[in-house]
Amino acid sequence: MPPPPRPPGPTPPEHPRHPDGRPRTTGRHDGAYAPDREVPLRGYAALTAGFASGVGLFALGLRRSGRRLPERVPPWDLLVLGTAVYKASRLVSKSKVAGFVRAPFTRRTADLSAGEVMDEPQGHGPRRAVGDLLACPFCLSVWISGALVCSYAVAPRPTRLVASGLTAVAISDWLQYAWTFTQDRVEG
């Protein structure tokens, strides 16, 4: 039976296929999970296990050190941390300058406005899973949030400083967009 017709749009890159022509899914589901594209389930599982292990080791280290978690996170800190996570995830996943981090796992597909680019994951298995992570600001934000929250728990003052710097960059970006929009409106 031939594969189902593809929806209109760009053709996804070819991936290894089963003898019957279906794309392979690199996991135990043998292509049934996402029959129209490769999904590196084992790679995702390894990344998730790495993240969970990192958080677990942090918690264990914190407990052994005798430090206590903050009882609460003030709303202002939460706002600054959230904005910093947003900006850091955009910087890593979309900025031209951070392309060297993504290059082993992705390929450039388009230049966007404001110094951002669109990268597409490449490779198979774990390499593709890392590419999926590094090319997705939403996916990456979980990791960056984890790092900032752990840092905040043990060193709130320096973490606030770093988060404030990233927040200032995000505010600056929005002001740049507002300026450009205003200028375009005035000049017609």
Tab-separated table of N, CA and C in Angstrom, residues 7-8 14-15 18 25 30-31 33 42 64 73 91 102 104 111 113 116 118 120 123 128 140-141 154 167 170 187:
chain	number	residue	atom	x	y	z
A	7	PRO	N	0.648	16.592	2.894
A	7	PRO	CA	-0.060	17.870	2.794
A	7	PRO	C	0.790	18.858	2.003
A	8	PRO	N	0.167	19.910	1.434
A	8	PRO	CA	0.941	20.896	0.692
A	8	PRO	C	1.976	21.551	1.599
A	14	GLU	N	14.323	13.327	3.605
A	14	GLU	CA	14.159	11.878	3.614
A	14	GLU	C	14.844	11.265	4.828
A	15	HIS	N	14.250	10.246	5.353
A	15	HIS	CA	14.792	9.517	6.498
A	15	HIS	C	14.857	8.044	6.125
A	18	HIS	N	11.565	1.738	6.192
A	18	HIS	CA	11.359	0.293	6.273
A	18	HIS	C	11.348	-0.265	4.857
A	25	THR	N	10.921	5.112	12.785
A	25	THR	CA	10.888	5.866	14.024
A	25	THR	C	11.946	5.236	14.906
A	30	ASP	N	8.462	1.344	16.110
A	30	ASP	CA	8.645	0.857	14.747
A	30	ASP	C	7.854	1.650	13.705
A	31	GLY	N	7.833	2.974	13.822
A	31	GLY	CA	7.186	3.804	12.821
A	31	GLY	C	5.708	4.047	13.041
A	33	TYR	N	4.262	5.351	15.689
A	33	TYR	CA	4.020	6.567	16.461
A	33	TYR	C	3.816	7.770	15.546
A	42	ARG	N	14.113	7.326	21.273
A	42	ARG	CA	15.198	6.959	22.199
A	42	ARG	C	16.037	8.176	22.555
A	64	ARG	N	22.233	17.428	50.856
A	64	ARG	CA	23.449	17.063	51.586
A	64	ARG	C	24.210	18.279	52.087
A	73	VAL	N	9.038	32.312	45.886
A	73	VAL	CA	9.716	33.130	44.876
A	73	VAL	C	8.857	34.373	44.708
A	91	LEU	N	17.915	33.212	22.254
A	91	LEU	CA	19.313	33.413	21.872
A	91	LEU	C	19.961	32.107	21.426
A	102	ARG	N	24.446	25.118	17.483
A	102	ARG	CA	23.449	24.289	16.799
A	102	ARG	C	23.993	23.549	15.588
A	104	PRO	N	26.337	21.414	14.650
A	104	PRO	CA	26.528	19.959	14.536
A	104	PRO	C	25.211	19.171	14.487
A	111	ASP	N	17.016	32.856	6.890
A	111	ASP	CA	17.349	34.007	7.723
A	111	ASP	C	16.047	34.728	8.024
A	113	SER	N	14.106	37.980	10.499
A	113	SER	CA	14.397	39.363	10.875
A	113	SER	C	15.093	39.417	12.227
A	116	GLU	N	17.764	36.795	13.652
A	116	GLU	CA	17.389	35.415	13.964
A	116	GLU	C	17.413	34.566	12.695
A	118	MET	N	16.278	30.407	11.064
A	118	MET	CA	15.487	29.189	11.215
A	118	MET	C	16.423	28.029	10.919
A	120	GLU	N	16.876	23.694	10.998
A	120	GLU	CA	16.121	22.447	10.950
A	120	GLU	C	17.001	21.332	11.498
A	123	GLY	N	20.235	14.715	10.836
A	123	GLY	CA	20.755	13.468	11.372
A	123	GLY	C	19.641	12.557	11.838
A	128	ARG	N	19.592	13.817	16.049
A	128	ARG	CA	18.368	14.516	15.653
A	128	ARG	C	17.604	15.011	16.883
A	140	LEU	N	13.686	24.229	24.534
A	140	LEU	CA	14.897	24.656	25.229
A	140	LEU	C	14.585	25.442	26.496
A	141	SER	N	13.447	26.116	26.524
A	141	SER	CA	13.113	26.935	27.695
A	141	SER	C	12.987	26.099	28.969
A	154	VAL	N	20.353	28.272	45.004
A	154	VAL	CA	21.605	28.286	45.768
A	154	VAL	C	22.298	29.647	45.770
A	167	THR	N	16.740	39.941	30.893
A	167	THR	CA	15.460	40.651	30.841
A	167	THR	C	15.647	42.014	30.178
A	170	ALA	N	15.729	41.504	26.507
A	170	ALA	CA	14.384	41.256	25.975
A	170	ALA	C	13.591	42.557	25.878
A	187	GLU	N	6.840	57.242	8.507
A	187	GLU	CA	7.403	57.454	7.165
A	187	GLU	C	6.510	56.912	6.057
